[in-house]
Amino acid sequence: MNVQSIVLLMAVMAVGSMGAASQAFATVPLSIEVNGDTFDHDSTIVVDGQVGDLRTGTPVTVIVTGSTGVVTIEQITPSSDGSFSVSINTASPLMKYDGEYKIKATYGDSGINDVVYVTLEGGLVSGT
């Protein structure tokens, strides 16, 4: 093999490995989104999500917390394409206070998670 062939081969291998690396970083391990930012106390928050590396039998845990602590905990098994959805009813007695609520989804270990925040209005002010 001559020097030009070796350089060409190395260039092709380098370009190919960059494509594989960029695909690995393009996959998000877990992402969630909700159907709005602000809700009243008689609404349904729909949490839609996607896991990037599906593990059979591993559920997604969704924990909602507010000013009084944990409001609800749900476990959802993602479908075969990695998608999942859960509905949260804001009419719950544990969600009667106005303010910000944190919705955190965790998949597998605690390092794979995503968080969104929503605001509830038209209810009680915390501490009353």
mmCIF file of N, CA and C in Angstrom:
data_model
loop_
_atom_site.group_PDB
_atom_site.id
_atom_site.type_symbol
_atom_site.label_atom_id
_atom_site.label_comp_id
_atom_site.label_asym_id
_atom_site.label_seq_id
_atom_site.Cartn_x
_atom_site.Cartn_y
_atom_site.Cartn_z
ATOM 1 N N MET A 1 0.843 -1.183 0.000
ATOM 2 C CA MET A 1 0.000 0.000 0.000
ATOM 3 C C MET A 1 0.883 1.239 0.000
ATOM 4 N N ASN A 2 0.498 2.196 -0.783
ATOM 5 C CA ASN A 2 1.274 3.428 -0.797
ATOM 6 C C ASN A 2 0.714 4.429 0.214
ATOM 7 N N VAL A 3 1.418 5.491 0.422
ATOM 8 C CA VAL A 3 1.059 6.492 1.425
ATOM 9 C C VAL A 3 -0.292 7.124 1.116
ATOM 10 N N GLN A 4 -0.585 7.395 -0.144
ATOM 11 C CA GLN A 4 -1.859 8.011 -0.518
ATOM 12 C C GLN A 4 -3.025 7.096 -0.158
ATOM 13 N N SER A 5 -2.902 5.819 -0.365
ATOM 14 C CA SER A 5 -3.974 4.865 -0.037
ATOM 15 C C SER A 5 -4.211 4.821 1.464
ATOM 16 N N ILE A 6 -3.139 4.839 2.240
ATOM 17 C CA ILE A 6 -3.266 4.805 3.693
ATOM 18 C C ILE A 6 -3.949 6.075 4.196
ATOM 19 N N VAL A 7 -3.569 7.226 3.672
ATOM 20 C CA VAL A 7 -4.184 8.492 4.074
ATOM 21 C C VAL A 7 -5.668 8.505 3.715
ATOM 22 N N LEU A 8 -6.003 8.038 2.529
ATOM 23 C CA LEU A 8 -7.400 7.975 2.101
ATOM 24 C C LEU A 8 -8.199 7.048 3.007
ATOM 25 N N LEU A 9 -7.653 5.887 3.329
ATOM 26 C CA LEU A 9 -8.319 4.936 4.202
ATOM 27 C C LEU A 9 -8.547 5.547 5.589
ATOM 28 N N MET A 10 -7.569 6.233 6.126
ATOM 29 C CA MET A 10 -7.702 6.868 7.439
ATOM 30 C C MET A 10 -8.760 7.972 7.412
ATOM 31 N N ALA A 11 -8.822 8.715 6.319
ATOM 32 C CA ALA A 11 -9.819 9.782 6.199
ATOM 33 C C ALA A 11 -11.225 9.206 6.158
ATOM 34 N N VAL A 12 -11.415 8.130 5.411
ATOM 35 C CA VAL A 12 -12.737 7.488 5.320
ATOM 36 C C VAL A 12 -13.142 6.946 6.687
ATOM 37 N N MET A 13 -12.220 6.332 7.399
ATOM 38 C CA MET A 13 -12.526 5.790 8.727
ATOM 39 C C MET A 13 -12.868 6.915 9.704
ATOM 40 N N ALA A 14 -12.182 8.028 9.639
ATOM 41 C CA ALA A 14 -12.437 9.150 10.540
ATOM 42 C C ALA A 14 -13.824 9.740 10.301
ATOM 43 N N VAL A 15 -14.170 9.916 9.037
ATOM 44 C CA VAL A 15 -15.493 10.466 8.708
ATOM 45 C C VAL A 15 -16.584 9.501 9.158
ATOM 46 N N GLY A 16 -16.395 8.220 8.945
ATOM 47 C CA GLY A 16 -17.384 7.219 9.356
ATOM 48 C C GLY A 16 -17.574 7.179 10.856
ATOM 49 N N SER A 17 -16.497 7.302 11.614
ATOM 50 C CA SER A 17 -16.616 7.264 13.069
ATOM 51 C C SER A 17 -17.274 8.527 13.610
ATOM 52 N N MET A 18 -17.091 9.671 12.944
ATOM 53 C CA MET A 18 -17.759 10.901 13.385
ATOM 54 C C MET A 18 -19.261 10.770 13.216
ATOM 55 N N GLY A 19 -19.716 10.138 12.156
ATOM 56 C CA GLY A 19 -21.152 9.934 11.956
ATOM 57 C C GLY A 19 -21.741 9.062 13.031
ATOM 58 N N ALA A 20 -21.040 7.998 13.421
ATOM 59 C CA ALA A 20 -21.526 7.116 14.475
ATOM 60 C C ALA A 20 -21.576 7.840 15.809
ATOM 61 N N ALA A 21 -20.587 8.663 16.094
ATOM 62 C CA ALA A 21 -20.567 9.398 17.363
ATOM 63 C C ALA A 21 -21.704 10.407 17.420
ATOM 64 N N SER A 22 -21.970 11.099 16.324
ATOM 65 C CA SER A 22 -23.035 12.101 16.348
ATOM 66 C C SER A 22 -24.396 11.446 16.496
ATOM 67 N N GLN A 23 -24.585 10.236 15.956
ATOM 68 C CA GLN A 23 -25.853 9.530 16.135
ATOM 69 C C GLN A 23 -26.037 9.127 17.587
ATOM 70 N N ALA A 24 -24.969 8.725 18.257
ATOM 71 C CA ALA A 24 -25.071 8.332 19.660
ATOM 72 C C ALA A 24 -25.501 9.512 20.524
ATOM 73 N N PHE A 25 -24.999 10.718 20.236
ATOM 74 C CA PHE A 25 -25.365 11.878 21.029
ATOM 75 C C PHE A 25 -26.730 12.433 20.647
ATOM 76 N N ALA A 26 -27.266 12.051 19.490
ATOM 77 C CA ALA A 26 -28.560 12.562 19.047
ATOM 78 C C ALA A 26 -29.716 11.921 19.810
ATOM 79 N N THR A 27 -29.515 10.737 20.386
ATOM 80 C CA THR A 27 -30.569 10.049 21.112
ATOM 81 C C THR A 27 -30.677 10.613 22.517
ATOM 82 N N VAL A 28 -31.833 11.140 22.862
ATOM 83 C CA VAL A 28 -32.075 11.661 24.196
ATOM 84 C C VAL A 28 -32.578 10.497 25.050
ATOM 85 N N PRO A 29 -31.975 10.260 26.226
ATOM 86 C CA PRO A 29 -32.379 9.117 27.039
ATOM 87 C C PRO A 29 -33.837 9.164 27.483
ATOM 88 N N LEU A 30 -34.342 10.362 27.811
ATOM 89 C CA LEU A 30 -35.721 10.519 28.270
ATOM 90 C C LEU A 30 -36.137 11.970 28.076
ATOM 91 N N SER A 31 -37.318 12.162 27.516
ATOM 92 C CA SER A 31 -37.845 13.517 27.393
ATOM 93 C C SER A 31 -39.341 13.493 27.671
ATOM 94 N N ILE A 32 -39.832 14.568 28.301
ATOM 95 C CA ILE A 32 -41.268 14.701 28.560
ATOM 96 C C ILE A 32 -41.718 16.100 28.174
ATOM 97 N N GLU A 33 -43.015 16.191 27.867
ATOM 98 C CA GLU A 33 -43.655 17.485 27.636
ATOM 99 C C GLU A 33 -45.090 17.387 28.118
ATOM 100 N N VAL A 34 -45.674 18.536 28.435
ATOM 101 C CA VAL A 34 -47.056 18.575 28.919
ATOM 102 C C VAL A 34 -47.901 19.423 27.978
ATOM 103 N N ASN A 35 -49.211 19.323 28.133
ATOM 104 C CA ASN A 35 -50.152 19.981 27.237
ATOM 105 C C ASN A 35 -50.460 21.424 27.617
ATOM 106 N N GLY A 36 -49.582 22.079 28.342
ATOM 107 C CA GLY A 36 -49.774 23.483 28.696
ATOM 108 C C GLY A 36 -48.825 23.900 29.794
ATOM 109 N N ASP A 37 -48.867 25.193 30.129
ATOM 110 C CA ASP A 37 -48.022 25.731 31.201
ATOM 111 C C ASP A 37 -48.820 26.033 32.459
ATOM 112 N N THR A 38 -50.072 26.485 32.266
ATOM 113 C CA THR A 38 -50.910 26.929 33.371
ATOM 114 C C THR A 38 -52.242 26.195 33.316
ATOM 115 N N PHE A 39 -52.700 25.740 34.478
ATOM 116 C CA PHE A 39 -53.939 24.968 34.571
ATOM 117 C C PHE A 39 -54.756 25.475 35.741
ATOM 118 N N ASP A 40 -56.076 25.213 35.706
ATOM 119 C CA ASP A 40 -56.902 25.483 36.873
ATOM 120 C C ASP A 40 -56.990 24.186 37.690
ATOM 121 N N HIS A 41 -57.830 24.191 38.699
ATOM 122 C CA HIS A 41 -57.908 23.034 39.597
ATOM 123 C C HIS A 41 -59.009 22.055 39.185
ATOM 124 N N ASP A 42 -59.388 22.106 37.932
ATOM 125 C CA ASP A 42 -60.362 21.162 37.382
ATOM 126 C C ASP A 42 -59.929 20.801 35.961
ATOM 127 N N SER A 43 -58.642 20.488 35.807
ATOM 128 C CA SER A 43 -58.071 20.205 34.489
ATOM 129 C C SER A 43 -57.376 18.852 34.502
ATOM 130 N N THR A 44 -56.939 18.469 33.335
ATOM 131 C CA THR A 44 -56.129 17.265 33.194
ATOM 132 C C THR A 44 -54.813 17.657 32.541
ATOM 133 N N ILE A 45 -53.730 17.368 33.227
ATOM 134 C CA ILE A 45 -52.398 17.574 32.667
ATOM 135 C C ILE A 45 -52.010 16.275 31.987
ATOM 136 N N VAL A 46 -51.691 16.351 30.708
ATOM 137 C CA VAL A 46 -51.261 15.167 29.969
ATOM 138 C C VAL A 46 -49.751 15.250 29.792
ATOM 139 N N VAL A 47 -49.067 14.241 30.313
ATOM 140 C CA VAL A 47 -47.610 14.156 30.195
ATOM 141 C C VAL A 47 -47.307 13.123 29.120
ATOM 142 N N ASP A 48 -46.697 13.560 28.030
ATOM 143 C CA ASP A 48 -46.262 12.661 26.961
ATOM 144 C C ASP A 48 -44.750 12.588 27.021
ATOM 145 N N GLY A 49 -44.226 11.382 26.788
ATOM 146 C CA GLY A 49 -42.784 11.234 26.863
ATOM 147 C C GLY A 49 -42.242 10.200 25.908
ATOM 148 N N GLN A 50 -40.922 10.154 25.876
ATOM 149 C CA GLN A 50 -40.209 9.234 24.983
ATOM 150 C C GLN A 50 -38.917 8.809 25.678
ATOM 151 N N VAL A 51 -38.644 7.502 25.674
ATOM 152 C CA VAL A 51 -37.361 7.012 26.160
ATOM 153 C C VAL A 51 -36.519 6.649 24.950
ATOM 154 N N GLY A 52 -35.222 6.925 25.021
ATOM 155 C CA GLY A 52 -34.343 6.711 23.881
ATOM 156 C C GLY A 52 -33.775 5.316 23.792
ATOM 157 N N ASP A 53 -33.516 4.698 24.936
ATOM 158 C CA ASP A 53 -32.913 3.369 24.969
ATOM 159 C C ASP A 53 -33.861 2.455 25.728
ATOM 160 N N LEU A 54 -34.789 1.854 25.011
ATOM 161 C CA LEU A 54 -35.847 1.051 25.625
ATOM 162 C C LEU A 54 -35.279 -0.186 26.298
ATOM 163 N N ARG A 55 -35.644 -0.378 27.565
ATOM 164 C CA ARG A 55 -35.262 -1.566 28.332
ATOM 165 C C ARG A 55 -36.534 -2.311 28.706
ATOM 166 N N THR A 56 -36.701 -3.485 28.190
ATOM 167 C CA THR A 56 -37.906 -4.276 28.430
ATOM 168 C C THR A 56 -38.135 -4.455 29.931
ATOM 169 N N GLY A 57 -39.363 -4.181 30.353
ATOM 170 C CA GLY A 57 -39.738 -4.366 31.747
ATOM 171 C C GLY A 57 -39.376 -3.221 32.670
ATOM 172 N N THR A 58 -38.769 -2.168 32.153
ATOM 173 C CA THR A 58 -38.386 -1.023 32.988
ATOM 174 C C THR A 58 -39.432 0.076 32.843
ATOM 175 N N PRO A 59 -40.131 0.424 33.941
ATOM 176 C CA PRO A 59 -41.137 1.471 33.850
ATOM 177 C C PRO A 59 -40.532 2.862 33.970
ATOM 178 N N VAL A 60 -41.304 3.846 33.535
ATOM 179 C CA VAL A 60 -40.993 5.251 33.773
ATOM 180 C C VAL A 60 -41.755 5.650 35.029
ATOM 181 N N THR A 61 -41.075 6.281 35.965
ATOM 182 C CA THR A 61 -41.722 6.762 37.185
ATOM 183 C C THR A 61 -41.914 8.267 37.061
ATOM 184 N N VAL A 62 -43.161 8.709 37.232
ATOM 185 C CA VAL A 62 -43.489 10.134 37.170
ATOM 186 C C VAL A 62 -43.910 10.568 38.570
ATOM 187 N N ILE A 63 -43.190 11.562 39.108
ATOM 188 C CA ILE A 63 -43.478 12.076 40.444
ATOM 189 C C ILE A 63 -43.837 13.555 40.317
ATOM 190 N N VAL A 64 -44.997 13.919 40.869
ATOM 191 C CA VAL A 64 -45.445 15.309 40.870
ATOM 192 C C VAL A 64 -45.319 15.833 42.296
ATOM 193 N N THR A 65 -44.635 16.973 42.447
ATOM 194 C CA THR A 65 -44.497 17.587 43.755
ATOM 195 C C THR A 65 -44.946 19.043 43.691
ATOM 196 N N GLY A 66 -45.464 19.506 44.817
ATOM 197 C CA GLY A 66 -45.894 20.891 44.949
ATOM 198 C C GLY A 66 -45.396 21.454 46.260
ATOM 199 N N SER A 67 -45.992 22.540 46.704
ATOM 200 C CA SER A 67 -45.537 23.206 47.930
ATOM 201 C C SER A 67 -45.745 22.347 49.173
ATOM 202 N N THR A 68 -46.652 21.389 49.099
ATOM 203 C CA THR A 68 -46.926 20.530 50.259
ATOM 204 C C THR A 68 -46.179 19.202 50.192
ATOM 205 N N GLY A 69 -45.401 18.984 49.151
ATOM 206 C CA GLY A 69 -44.659 17.727 49.014
ATOM 207 C C GLY A 69 -45.124 16.920 47.819
ATOM 208 N N VAL A 70 -45.013 15.602 47.936
ATOM 209 C CA VAL A 70 -45.389 14.709 46.834
ATOM 210 C C VAL A 70 -46.901 14.712 46.668
ATOM 211 N N VAL A 71 -47.350 14.918 45.425
ATOM 212 C CA VAL A 71 -48.765 14.969 45.096
ATOM 213 C C VAL A 71 -49.235 13.644 44.519
ATOM 214 N N THR A 72 -48.448 13.093 43.616
ATOM 215 C CA THR A 72 -48.802 11.804 43.016
ATOM 216 C C THR A 72 -47.555 11.133 42.460
ATOM 217 N N ILE A 73 -47.615 9.803 42.402
ATOM 218 C CA ILE A 73 -46.557 9.002 41.801
ATOM 219 C C ILE A 73 -47.232 8.013 40.862
ATOM 220 N N GLU A 74 -46.753 7.962 39.632
ATOM 221 C CA GLU A 74 -47.285 7.038 38.629
ATOM 222 C C GLU A 74 -46.133 6.249 38.023
ATOM 223 N N GLN A 75 -46.383 4.989 37.688
ATOM 224 C CA GLN A 75 -45.411 4.198 36.935
ATOM 225 C C GLN A 75 -46.063 3.763 35.634
ATOM 226 N N ILE A 76 -45.364 3.998 34.529
ATOM 227 C CA ILE A 76 -45.891 3.715 33.194
ATOM 228 C C ILE A 76 -44.877 2.865 32.445
ATOM 229 N N THR A 77 -45.352 1.820 31.786
ATOM 230 C CA THR A 77 -44.478 1.025 30.938
ATOM 231 C C THR A 77 -44.509 1.619 29.538
ATOM 232 N N PRO A 78 -43.350 2.016 29.015
ATOM 233 C CA PRO A 78 -43.326 2.577 27.658
ATOM 234 C C PRO A 78 -43.762 1.540 26.628
ATOM 235 N N SER A 79 -44.343 2.008 25.537
ATOM 236 C CA SER A 79 -44.722 1.109 24.445
ATOM 237 C C SER A 79 -43.472 0.669 23.697
ATOM 238 N N SER A 80 -43.628 -0.209 22.733
ATOM 239 C CA SER A 80 -42.478 -0.780 22.020
ATOM 240 C C SER A 80 -41.663 0.269 21.260
ATOM 241 N N ASP A 81 -42.255 1.432 20.965
ATOM 242 C CA ASP A 81 -41.502 2.494 20.290
ATOM 243 C C ASP A 81 -40.875 3.479 21.286
ATOM 244 N N GLY A 82 -41.035 3.218 22.590
ATOM 245 C CA GLY A 82 -40.438 4.062 23.618
ATOM 246 C C GLY A 82 -41.324 5.188 24.108
ATOM 247 N N SER A 83 -42.510 5.342 23.531
ATOM 248 C CA SER A 83 -43.390 6.441 23.950
ATOM 249 C C SER A 83 -44.237 6.033 25.163
ATOM 250 N N PHE A 84 -44.659 7.045 25.914
ATOM 251 C CA PHE A 84 -45.549 6.811 27.049
ATOM 252 C C PHE A 84 -46.368 8.067 27.302
ATOM 253 N N SER A 85 -47.459 7.904 28.036
ATOM 254 C CA SER A 85 -48.326 9.022 28.359
ATOM 255 C C SER A 85 -49.033 8.737 29.679
ATOM 256 N N VAL A 86 -49.241 9.788 30.451
ATOM 257 C CA VAL A 86 -49.982 9.673 31.704
ATOM 258 C C VAL A 86 -50.796 10.949 31.895
ATOM 259 N N SER A 87 -51.996 10.801 32.470
ATOM 260 C CA SER A 87 -52.865 11.949 32.750
ATOM 261 C C SER A 87 -52.886 12.216 34.250
ATOM 262 N N ILE A 88 -52.811 13.494 34.597
ATOM 263 C CA ILE A 88 -52.823 13.904 35.996
ATOM 264 C C ILE A 88 -54.007 14.838 36.192
ATOM 265 N N ASN A 89 -54.913 14.469 37.104
ATOM 266 C CA ASN A 89 -56.106 15.248 37.374
ATOM 267 C C ASN A 89 -55.796 16.310 38.423
ATOM 268 N N THR A 90 -55.960 17.573 38.070
ATOM 269 C CA THR A 90 -55.648 18.661 39.005
ATOM 270 C C THR A 90 -56.741 18.869 40.051
ATOM 271 N N ALA A 91 -57.858 18.133 39.960
ATOM 272 C CA ALA A 91 -58.918 18.237 40.955
ATOM 273 C C ALA A 91 -58.588 17.442 42.222
ATOM 274 N N SER A 92 -57.445 16.824 42.253
ATOM 275 C CA SER A 92 -57.001 16.061 43.423
ATOM 276 C C SER A 92 -56.925 16.965 44.647
ATOM 277 N N PRO A 93 -57.337 16.469 45.812
ATOM 278 C CA PRO A 93 -57.204 17.273 47.037
ATOM 279 C C PRO A 93 -55.753 17.668 47.337
ATOM 280 N N LEU A 94 -54.801 16.900 46.832
ATOM 281 C CA LEU A 94 -53.394 17.208 47.057
ATOM 282 C C LEU A 94 -52.882 18.299 46.122
ATOM 283 N N MET A 95 -53.718 18.704 45.161
ATOM 284 C CA MET A 95 -53.329 19.774 44.237
ATOM 285 C C MET A 95 -54.255 20.985 44.389
ATOM 286 N N LYS A 96 -54.780 21.199 45.592
ATOM 287 C CA LYS A 96 -55.744 22.285 45.799
ATOM 288 C C LYS A 96 -55.102 23.662 45.926
ATOM 289 N N TYR A 97 -53.779 23.691 46.103
ATOM 290 C CA TYR A 97 -53.108 24.973 46.284
ATOM 291 C C TYR A 97 -52.572 25.524 44.962
ATOM 292 N N ASP A 98 -52.674 26.839 44.823
ATOM 293 C CA ASP A 98 -52.088 27.513 43.667
ATOM 294 C C ASP A 98 -50.564 27.444 43.765
ATOM 295 N N GLY A 99 -49.936 27.572 42.614
ATOM 296 C CA GLY A 99 -48.486 27.639 42.607
ATOM 297 C C GLY A 99 -47.856 26.720 41.588
ATOM 298 N N GLU A 100 -46.567 26.561 41.738
ATOM 299 C CA GLU A 100 -45.784 25.775 40.796
ATOM 300 C C GLU A 100 -45.710 24.317 41.240
ATOM 301 N N TYR A 101 -45.892 23.432 40.281
ATOM 302 C CA TYR A 101 -45.788 21.997 40.515
ATOM 303 C C TYR A 101 -44.707 21.439 39.590
ATOM 304 N N LYS A 102 -43.874 20.599 40.152
ATOM 305 C CA LYS A 102 -42.772 19.980 39.408
ATOM 306 C C LYS A 102 -43.192 18.575 38.988
ATOM 307 N N ILE A 103 -43.007 18.277 37.709
ATOM 308 C CA ILE A 103 -43.292 16.944 37.187
ATOM 309 C C ILE A 103 -41.964 16.360 36.727
ATOM 310 N N LYS A 104 -41.534 15.304 37.405
ATOM 311 C CA LYS A 104 -40.243 14.683 37.105
ATOM 312 C C LYS A 104 -40.465 13.242 36.672
ATOM 313 N N ALA A 105 -39.910 12.889 35.520
ATOM 314 C CA ALA A 105 -39.964 11.518 35.029
ATOM 315 C C ALA A 105 -38.571 10.920 35.146
ATOM 316 N N THR A 106 -38.501 9.691 35.649
ATOM 317 C CA THR A 106 -37.236 8.985 35.801
ATOM 318 C C THR A 106 -37.372 7.617 35.141
ATOM 319 N N TYR A 107 -36.329 7.211 34.435
ATOM 320 C CA TYR A 107 -36.332 5.924 33.746
ATOM 321 C C TYR A 107 -35.113 5.121 34.173
ATOM 322 N N GLY A 108 -35.347 3.957 34.752
ATOM 323 C CA GLY A 108 -34.227 3.144 35.212
ATOM 324 C C GLY A 108 -33.581 3.789 36.415
ATOM 325 N N ASP A 109 -32.306 4.119 36.309
ATOM 326 C CA ASP A 109 -31.628 4.747 37.439
ATOM 327 C C ASP A 109 -31.971 6.235 37.503
ATOM 328 N N SER A 110 -31.644 6.837 38.613
ATOM 329 C CA SER A 110 -32.044 8.234 38.829
ATOM 330 C C SER A 110 -31.321 9.222 37.925
ATOM 331 N N GLY A 111 -30.269 8.785 37.225
ATOM 332 C CA GLY A 111 -29.539 9.672 36.331
ATOM 333 C C GLY A 111 -30.246 9.928 35.016
ATOM 334 N N ILE A 112 -31.259 9.129 34.690
ATOM 335 C CA ILE A 112 -32.003 9.312 33.443
ATOM 336 C C ILE A 112 -33.344 9.938 33.803
ATOM 337 N N ASN A 113 -33.447 11.263 33.660
ATOM 338 C CA ASN A 113 -34.686 11.936 34.038
ATOM 339 C C ASN A 113 -34.874 13.215 33.239
ATOM 340 N N ASP A 114 -36.094 13.725 33.318
ATOM 341 C CA ASP A 114 -36.429 15.008 32.717
ATOM 342 C C ASP A 114 -37.471 15.664 33.614
ATOM 343 N N VAL A 115 -37.491 16.979 33.631
ATOM 344 C CA VAL A 115 -38.369 17.734 34.524
ATOM 345 C C VAL A 115 -39.081 18.826 33.749
ATOM 346 N N VAL A 116 -40.372 19.016 34.045
ATOM 347 C CA VAL A 116 -41.119 20.171 33.558
ATOM 348 C C VAL A 116 -41.859 20.772 34.755
ATOM 349 N N TYR A 117 -42.208 22.043 34.631
ATOM 350 C CA TYR A 117 -42.941 22.743 35.684
ATOM 351 C C TYR A 117 -44.239 23.279 35.109
ATOM 352 N N VAL A 118 -45.308 23.187 35.902
ATOM 353 C CA VAL A 118 -46.593 23.775 35.527
ATOM 354 C C VAL A 118 -47.078 24.638 36.686
ATOM 355 N N THR A 119 -47.985 25.544 36.385
ATOM 356 C CA THR A 119 -48.560 26.419 37.400
ATOM 357 C C THR A 119 -50.053 26.155 37.496
ATOM 358 N N LEU A 120 -50.547 26.055 38.733
ATOM 359 C CA LEU A 120 -51.982 25.925 38.972
ATOM 360 C C LEU A 120 -52.498 27.234 39.545
ATOM 361 N N GLU A 121 -53.668 27.678 39.051
ATOM 362 C CA GLU A 121 -54.275 28.934 39.466
ATOM 363 C C GLU A 121 -55.747 28.722 39.770
ATOM 364 N N GLY A 122 -56.310 29.622 40.578
ATOM 365 C CA GLY A 122 -57.741 29.619 40.838
ATOM 366 C C GLY A 122 -58.158 28.754 42.010
ATOM 367 N N GLY A 123 -57.212 28.331 42.830
ATOM 368 C CA GLY A 123 -57.510 27.514 43.993
ATOM 369 C C GLY A 123 -57.169 28.251 45.265
ATOM 370 N N LEU A 124 -56.630 27.524 46.212
ATOM 371 C CA LEU A 124 -56.251 28.103 47.492
ATOM 372 C C LEU A 124 -54.809 28.574 47.465
ATOM 373 N N VAL A 125 -54.546 29.612 48.211
ATOM 374 C CA VAL A 125 -53.181 30.081 48.383
ATOM 375 C C VAL A 125 -52.556 29.225 49.473
ATOM 376 N N SER A 126 -51.356 28.732 49.265
ATOM 377 C CA SER A 126 -50.679 27.872 50.230
ATOM 378 C C SER A 126 -50.592 28.548 51.583
ATOM 379 N N GLY A 127 -50.900 27.792 52.656
ATOM 380 C CA GLY A 127 -50.827 28.336 54.011
ATOM 381 C C GLY A 127 -52.154 28.881 54.514
ATOM 382 N N THR A 128 -53.228 28.842 53.693
ATOM 383 C CA THR A 128 -54.518 29.347 54.155
ATOM 384 C C THR A 128 -55.419 28.219 54.572
#
